[in-house]
PDB file of C-alpha atoms in Angstrom:
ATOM      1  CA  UNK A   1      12.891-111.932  62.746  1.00  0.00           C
ATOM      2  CA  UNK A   2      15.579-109.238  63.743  1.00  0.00           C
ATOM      3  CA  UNK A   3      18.015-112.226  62.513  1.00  0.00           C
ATOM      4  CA  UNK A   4      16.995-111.842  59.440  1.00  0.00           C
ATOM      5  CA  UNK A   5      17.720-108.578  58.689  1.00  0.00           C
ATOM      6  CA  UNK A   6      20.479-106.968  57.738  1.00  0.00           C
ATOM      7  CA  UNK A   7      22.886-105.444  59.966  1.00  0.00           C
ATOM      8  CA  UNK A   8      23.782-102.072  58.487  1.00  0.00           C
ATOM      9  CA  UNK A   9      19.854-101.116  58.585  1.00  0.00           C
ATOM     10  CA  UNK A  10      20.761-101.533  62.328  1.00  0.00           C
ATOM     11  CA  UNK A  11      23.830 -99.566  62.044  1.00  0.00           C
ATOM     12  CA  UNK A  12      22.368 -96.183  59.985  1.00  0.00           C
ATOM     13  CA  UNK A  13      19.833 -95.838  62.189  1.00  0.00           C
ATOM     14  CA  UNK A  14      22.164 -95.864  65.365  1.00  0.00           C
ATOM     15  CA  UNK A  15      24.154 -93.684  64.125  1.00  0.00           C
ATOM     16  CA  UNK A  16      21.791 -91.133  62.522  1.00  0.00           C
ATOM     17  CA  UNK A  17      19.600 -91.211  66.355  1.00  0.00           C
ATOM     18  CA  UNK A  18      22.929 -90.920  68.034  1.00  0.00           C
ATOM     19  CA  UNK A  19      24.354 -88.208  65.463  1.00  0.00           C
ATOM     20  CA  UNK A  20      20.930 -86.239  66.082  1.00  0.00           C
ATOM     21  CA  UNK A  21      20.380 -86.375  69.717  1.00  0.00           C
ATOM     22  CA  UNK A  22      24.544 -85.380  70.246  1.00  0.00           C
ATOM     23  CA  UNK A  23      24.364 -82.644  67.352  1.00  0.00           C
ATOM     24  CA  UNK A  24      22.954 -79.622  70.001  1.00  0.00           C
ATOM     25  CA  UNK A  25      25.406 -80.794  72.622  1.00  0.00           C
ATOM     26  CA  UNK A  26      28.263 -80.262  69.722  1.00  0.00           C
ATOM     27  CA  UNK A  27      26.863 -76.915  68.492  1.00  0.00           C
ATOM     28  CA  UNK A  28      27.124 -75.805  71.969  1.00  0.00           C
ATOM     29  CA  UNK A  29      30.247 -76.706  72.425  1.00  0.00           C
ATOM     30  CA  UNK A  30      31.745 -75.240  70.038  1.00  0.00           C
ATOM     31  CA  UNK A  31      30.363 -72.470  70.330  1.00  0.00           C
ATOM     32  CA  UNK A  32      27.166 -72.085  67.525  1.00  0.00           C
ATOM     33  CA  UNK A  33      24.675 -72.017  69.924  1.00  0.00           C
ATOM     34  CA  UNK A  34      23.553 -70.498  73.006  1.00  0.00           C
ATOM     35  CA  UNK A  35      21.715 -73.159  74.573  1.00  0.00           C
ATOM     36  CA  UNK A  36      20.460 -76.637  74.146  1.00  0.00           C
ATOM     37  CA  UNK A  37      17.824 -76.481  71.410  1.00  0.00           C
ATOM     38  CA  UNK A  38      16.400 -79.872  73.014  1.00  0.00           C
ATOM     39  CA  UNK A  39      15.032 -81.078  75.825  1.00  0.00           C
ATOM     40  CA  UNK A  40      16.693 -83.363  78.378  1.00  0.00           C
ATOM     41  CA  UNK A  41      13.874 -85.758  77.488  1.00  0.00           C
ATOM     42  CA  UNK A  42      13.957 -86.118  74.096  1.00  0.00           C
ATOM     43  CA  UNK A  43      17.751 -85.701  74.099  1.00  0.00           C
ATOM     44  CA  UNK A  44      17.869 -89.064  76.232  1.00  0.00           C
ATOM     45  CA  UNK A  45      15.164 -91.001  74.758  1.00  0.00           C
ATOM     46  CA  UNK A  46      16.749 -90.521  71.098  1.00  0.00           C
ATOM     47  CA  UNK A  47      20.384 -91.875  72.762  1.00  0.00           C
ATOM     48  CA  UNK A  48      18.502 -94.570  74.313  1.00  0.00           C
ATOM     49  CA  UNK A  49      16.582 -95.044  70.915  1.00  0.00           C
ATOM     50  CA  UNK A  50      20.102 -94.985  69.112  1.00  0.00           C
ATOM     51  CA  UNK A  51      21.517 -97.130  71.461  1.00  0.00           C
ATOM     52  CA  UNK A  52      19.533 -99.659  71.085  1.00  0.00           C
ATOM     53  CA  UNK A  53      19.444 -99.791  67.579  1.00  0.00           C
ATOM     54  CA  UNK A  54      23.751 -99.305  67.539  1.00  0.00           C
ATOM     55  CA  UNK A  55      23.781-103.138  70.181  1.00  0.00           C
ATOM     56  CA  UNK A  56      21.550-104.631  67.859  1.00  0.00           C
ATOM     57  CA  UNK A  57      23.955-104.364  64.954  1.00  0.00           C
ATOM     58  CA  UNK A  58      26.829-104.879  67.600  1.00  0.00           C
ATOM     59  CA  UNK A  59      25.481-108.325  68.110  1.00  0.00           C
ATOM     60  CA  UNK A  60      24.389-108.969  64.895  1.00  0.00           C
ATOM     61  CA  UNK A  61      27.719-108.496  63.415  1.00  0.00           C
ATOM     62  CA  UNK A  62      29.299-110.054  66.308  1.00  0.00           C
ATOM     63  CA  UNK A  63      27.117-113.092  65.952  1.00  0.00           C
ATOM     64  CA  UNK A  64      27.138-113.648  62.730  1.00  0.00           C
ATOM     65  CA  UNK A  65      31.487-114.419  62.241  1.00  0.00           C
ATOM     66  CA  UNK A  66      31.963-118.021  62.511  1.00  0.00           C
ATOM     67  CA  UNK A  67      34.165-119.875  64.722  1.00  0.00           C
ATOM     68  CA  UNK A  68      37.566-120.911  63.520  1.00  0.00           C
ATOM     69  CA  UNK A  69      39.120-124.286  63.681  1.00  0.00           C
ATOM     70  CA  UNK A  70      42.049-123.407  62.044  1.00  0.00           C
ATOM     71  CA  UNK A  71      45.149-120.709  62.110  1.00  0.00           C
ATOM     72  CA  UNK A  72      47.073-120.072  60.178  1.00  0.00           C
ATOM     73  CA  UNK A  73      50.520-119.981  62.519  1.00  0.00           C
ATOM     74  CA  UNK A  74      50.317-120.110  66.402  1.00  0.00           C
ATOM     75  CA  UNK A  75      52.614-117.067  67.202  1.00  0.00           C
ATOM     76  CA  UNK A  76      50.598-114.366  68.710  1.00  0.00           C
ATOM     77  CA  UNK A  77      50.809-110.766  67.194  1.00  0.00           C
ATOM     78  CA  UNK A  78      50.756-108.591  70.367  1.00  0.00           C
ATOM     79  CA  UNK A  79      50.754-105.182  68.741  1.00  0.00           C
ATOM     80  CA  UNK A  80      48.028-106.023  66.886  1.00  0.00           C
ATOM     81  CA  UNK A  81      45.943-107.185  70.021  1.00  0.00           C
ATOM     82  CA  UNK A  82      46.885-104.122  71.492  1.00  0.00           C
ATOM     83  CA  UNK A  83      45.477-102.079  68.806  1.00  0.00           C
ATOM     84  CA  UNK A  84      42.395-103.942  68.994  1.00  0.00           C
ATOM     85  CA  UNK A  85      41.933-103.158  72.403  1.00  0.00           C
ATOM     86  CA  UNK A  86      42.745 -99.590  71.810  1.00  0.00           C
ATOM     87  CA  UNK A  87      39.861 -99.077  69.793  1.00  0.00           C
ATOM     88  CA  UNK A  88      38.352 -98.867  72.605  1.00  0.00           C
ATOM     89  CA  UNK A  89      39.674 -94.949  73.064  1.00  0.00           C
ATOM     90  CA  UNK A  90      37.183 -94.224  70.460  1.00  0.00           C
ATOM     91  CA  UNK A  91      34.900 -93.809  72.404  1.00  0.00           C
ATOM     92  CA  UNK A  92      35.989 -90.813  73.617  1.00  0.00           C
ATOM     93  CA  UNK A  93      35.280 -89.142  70.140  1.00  0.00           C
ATOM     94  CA  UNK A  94      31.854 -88.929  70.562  1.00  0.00           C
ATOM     95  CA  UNK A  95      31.389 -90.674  66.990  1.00  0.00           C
ATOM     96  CA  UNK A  96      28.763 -92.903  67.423  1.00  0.00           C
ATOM     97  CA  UNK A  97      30.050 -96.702  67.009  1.00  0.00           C
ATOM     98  CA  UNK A  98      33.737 -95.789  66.360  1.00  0.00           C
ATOM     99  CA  UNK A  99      35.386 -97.753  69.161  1.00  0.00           C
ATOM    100  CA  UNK A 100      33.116-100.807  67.989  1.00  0.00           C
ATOM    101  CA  UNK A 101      33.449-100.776  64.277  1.00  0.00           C
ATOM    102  CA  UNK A 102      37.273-100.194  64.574  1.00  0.00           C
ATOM    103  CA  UNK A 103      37.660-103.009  66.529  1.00  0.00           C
ATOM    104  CA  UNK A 104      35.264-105.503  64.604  1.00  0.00           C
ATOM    105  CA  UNK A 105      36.951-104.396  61.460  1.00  0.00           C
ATOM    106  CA  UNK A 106      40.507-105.312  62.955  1.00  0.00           C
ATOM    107  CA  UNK A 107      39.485-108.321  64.760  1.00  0.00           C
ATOM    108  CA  UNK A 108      37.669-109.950  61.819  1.00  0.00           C
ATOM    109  CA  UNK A 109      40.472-109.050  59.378  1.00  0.00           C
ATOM    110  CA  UNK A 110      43.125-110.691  61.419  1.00  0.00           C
ATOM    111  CA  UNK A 111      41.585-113.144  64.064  1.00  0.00           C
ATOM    112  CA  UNK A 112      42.329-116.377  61.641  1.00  0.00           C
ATOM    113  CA  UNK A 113      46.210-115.363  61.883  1.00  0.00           C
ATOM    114  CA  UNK A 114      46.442-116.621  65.881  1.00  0.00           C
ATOM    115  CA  UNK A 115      44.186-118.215  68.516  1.00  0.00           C
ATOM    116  CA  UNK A 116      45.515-115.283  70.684  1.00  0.00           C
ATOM    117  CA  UNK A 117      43.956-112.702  68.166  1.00  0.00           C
ATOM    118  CA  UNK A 118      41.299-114.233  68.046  1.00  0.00           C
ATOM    119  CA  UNK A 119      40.231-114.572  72.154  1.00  0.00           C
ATOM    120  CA  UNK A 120      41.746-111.179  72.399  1.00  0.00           C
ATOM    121  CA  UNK A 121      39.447-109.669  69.652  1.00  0.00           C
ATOM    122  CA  UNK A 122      36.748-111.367  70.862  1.00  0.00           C
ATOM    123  CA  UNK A 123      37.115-110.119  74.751  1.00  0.00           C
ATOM    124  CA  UNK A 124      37.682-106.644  73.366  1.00  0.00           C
ATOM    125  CA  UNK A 125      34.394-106.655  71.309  1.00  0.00           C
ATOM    126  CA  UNK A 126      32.174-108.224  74.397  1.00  0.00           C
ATOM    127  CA  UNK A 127      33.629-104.934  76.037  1.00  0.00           C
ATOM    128  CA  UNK A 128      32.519-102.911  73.697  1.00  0.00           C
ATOM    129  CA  UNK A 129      29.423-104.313  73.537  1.00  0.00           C
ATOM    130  CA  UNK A 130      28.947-104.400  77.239  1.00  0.00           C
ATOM    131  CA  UNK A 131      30.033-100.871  77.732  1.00  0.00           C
ATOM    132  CA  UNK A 132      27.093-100.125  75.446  1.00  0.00           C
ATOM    133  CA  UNK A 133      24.752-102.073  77.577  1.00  0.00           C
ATOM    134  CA  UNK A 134      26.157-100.592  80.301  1.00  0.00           C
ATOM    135  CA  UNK A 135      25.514 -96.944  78.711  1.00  0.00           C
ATOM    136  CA  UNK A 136      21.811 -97.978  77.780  1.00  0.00           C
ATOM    137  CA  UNK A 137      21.631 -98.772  81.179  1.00  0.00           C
ATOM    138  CA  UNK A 138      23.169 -95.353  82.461  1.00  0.00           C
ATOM    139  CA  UNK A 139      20.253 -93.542  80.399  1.00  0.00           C
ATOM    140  CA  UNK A 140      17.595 -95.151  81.400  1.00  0.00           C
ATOM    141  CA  UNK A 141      18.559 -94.533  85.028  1.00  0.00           C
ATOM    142  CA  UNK A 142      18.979 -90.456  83.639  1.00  0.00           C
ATOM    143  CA  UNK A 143      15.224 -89.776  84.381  1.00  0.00           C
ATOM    144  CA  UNK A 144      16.832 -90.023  88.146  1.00  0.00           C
ATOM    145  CA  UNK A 145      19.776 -88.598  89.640  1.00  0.00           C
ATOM    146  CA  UNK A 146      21.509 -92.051  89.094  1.00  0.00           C
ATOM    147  CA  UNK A 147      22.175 -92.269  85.967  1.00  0.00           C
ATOM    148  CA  UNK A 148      23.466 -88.651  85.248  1.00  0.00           C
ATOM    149  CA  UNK A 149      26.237 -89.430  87.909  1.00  0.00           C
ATOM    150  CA  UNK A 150      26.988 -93.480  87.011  1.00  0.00           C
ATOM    151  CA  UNK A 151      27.810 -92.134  83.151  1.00  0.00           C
ATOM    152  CA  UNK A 152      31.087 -90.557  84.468  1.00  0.00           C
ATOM    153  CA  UNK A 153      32.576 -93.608  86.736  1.00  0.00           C
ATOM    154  CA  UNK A 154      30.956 -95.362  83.648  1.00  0.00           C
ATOM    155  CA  UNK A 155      33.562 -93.619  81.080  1.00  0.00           C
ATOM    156  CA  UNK A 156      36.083 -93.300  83.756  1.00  0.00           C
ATOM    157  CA  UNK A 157      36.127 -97.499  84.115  1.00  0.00           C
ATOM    158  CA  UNK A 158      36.071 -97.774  80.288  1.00  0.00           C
ATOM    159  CA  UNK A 159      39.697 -95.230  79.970  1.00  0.00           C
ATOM    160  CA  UNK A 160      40.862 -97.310  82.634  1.00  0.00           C
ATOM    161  CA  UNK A 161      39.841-100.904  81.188  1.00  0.00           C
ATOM    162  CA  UNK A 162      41.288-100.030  77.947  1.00  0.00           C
ATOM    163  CA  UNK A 163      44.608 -98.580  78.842  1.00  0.00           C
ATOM    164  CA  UNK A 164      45.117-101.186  81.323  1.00  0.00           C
ATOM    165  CA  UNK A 165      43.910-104.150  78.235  1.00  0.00           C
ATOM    166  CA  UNK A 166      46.735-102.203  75.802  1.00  0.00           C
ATOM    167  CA  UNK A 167      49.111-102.634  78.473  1.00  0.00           C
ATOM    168  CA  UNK A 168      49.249-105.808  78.921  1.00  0.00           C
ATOM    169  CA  UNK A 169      48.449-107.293  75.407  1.00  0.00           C
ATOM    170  CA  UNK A 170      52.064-105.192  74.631  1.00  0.00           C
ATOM    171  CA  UNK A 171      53.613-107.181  76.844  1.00  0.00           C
ATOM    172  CA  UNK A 172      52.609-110.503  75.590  1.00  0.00           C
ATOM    173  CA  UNK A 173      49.800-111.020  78.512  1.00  0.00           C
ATOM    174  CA  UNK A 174      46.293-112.239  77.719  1.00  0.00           C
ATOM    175  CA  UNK A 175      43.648-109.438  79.140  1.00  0.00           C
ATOM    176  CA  UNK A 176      40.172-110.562  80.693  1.00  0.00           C
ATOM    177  CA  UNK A 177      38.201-107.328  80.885  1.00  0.00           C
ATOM    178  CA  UNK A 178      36.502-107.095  84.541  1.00  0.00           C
ATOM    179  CA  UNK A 179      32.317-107.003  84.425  1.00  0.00           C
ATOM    180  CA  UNK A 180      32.835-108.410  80.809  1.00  0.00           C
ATOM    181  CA  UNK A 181      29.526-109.743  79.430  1.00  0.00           C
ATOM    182  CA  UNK A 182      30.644-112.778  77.654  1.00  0.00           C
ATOM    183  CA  UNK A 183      28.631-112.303  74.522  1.00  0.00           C
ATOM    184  CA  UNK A 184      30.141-114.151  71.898  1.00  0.00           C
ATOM    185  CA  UNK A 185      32.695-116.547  73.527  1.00  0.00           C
ATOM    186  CA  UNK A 186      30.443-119.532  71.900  1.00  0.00           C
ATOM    187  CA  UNK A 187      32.286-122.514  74.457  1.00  0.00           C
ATOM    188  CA  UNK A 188      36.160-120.353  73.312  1.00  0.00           C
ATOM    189  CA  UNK A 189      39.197-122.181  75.072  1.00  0.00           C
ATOM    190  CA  UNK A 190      41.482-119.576  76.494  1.00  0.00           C
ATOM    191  CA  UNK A 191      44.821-119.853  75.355  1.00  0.00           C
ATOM    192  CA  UNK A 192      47.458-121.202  77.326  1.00  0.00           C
ATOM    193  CA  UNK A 193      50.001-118.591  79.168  1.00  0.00           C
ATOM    194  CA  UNK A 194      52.898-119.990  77.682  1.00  0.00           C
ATOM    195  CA  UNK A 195      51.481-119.514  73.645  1.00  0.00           C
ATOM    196  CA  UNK A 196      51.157-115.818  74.183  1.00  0.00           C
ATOM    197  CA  UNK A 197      54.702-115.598  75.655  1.00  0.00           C
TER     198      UNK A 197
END
């Protein structure tokens, strides 16, 4: 059923939960308000809500690309894998589904111009996705101590992943992401050390 409907209903909603759960820790922030004008609680269940909503349309969009058989040349474009990968930064804007969308859009617009875009596109979204997951996870484990304290190492290994993925797609590398949920590898062939040299 959730198949059949289309992704961007998916995608408003995340965004809109997310937007309203982190608007009180923004107003704060900057400075607006005093305190939190929402509870812990409901704070967390709307993320989690939001969430959940934001990896459906992850996967539905993810899901729904078919696979190439054909390239159009074989000579990898390593600056724009590395910008793929760097979406992954976005996270750290606190706009709800940046670091996905930016990468989807990049990866779908340019995956059919090398194999190496393509598997390199593809790990980078199953990261995204996964550090998502991982996130859901995080909040759910909020009601105890747990999960307040994993969402730090959680962002810190994210920074890390990225920067280390940007790194090494600039130098012509391929980049396997560490705790990686293969989500839409569909049977993918990695590509051969010496192509992407």
């Amino acid at each position: 059923m959730v198949n059949r409907l289309p992704s961007w209903i998916f995608l408003c909603l995340a965004i809109l939960l997310m937007g309203f759960a982190l608007t009180p820790l923004v107003r704060v922030a900057l400075g607006i308000d005093d305190t939190i004008q929402m509870s812990f609680l409901t704070m967390v269940s709307i993320l989690i809500g939001g969430l959940m909503c934001g990896l459906t349309a992850m996967l539905l969009l993810a899901k729904r690309q078919p696979e190439l058989r054909t390239y159009f040349d074989d000579q990898a474009d390593h600056v724009q894998a590395a910008k793929m990968h760097a979406c992954g930064l976005l996270l750290f804007t606190g706009l709800p589904l940046a670091n996905f969308l930016a990468c989807y859009y990049l990866w779908v617009t340019s995956r059919s111009r090398s194999r190496y875009l393509d598997y390199q596109g593809r790990e980078a979204i199953c990261f995204q996705i996964t550090i998502y997951l991982y996130l859901l996870m995080c909040l759910f484990m909020a009601y105890v101590i747990i999960g307040a304290l994993a969402i730090p190492l959680l962002l810190i290994f994210s920074l890390l992943a990225s920067l280390t993925a940007v790194a090494s797609t600039l130098r012509g590398k391929q980049f396997r992401y560490p705790a990686n949920i293969s989500i839409i590898d569909r049977g993918m062939q990695t590509v051969p050390a010496t192509e992407s040299a």
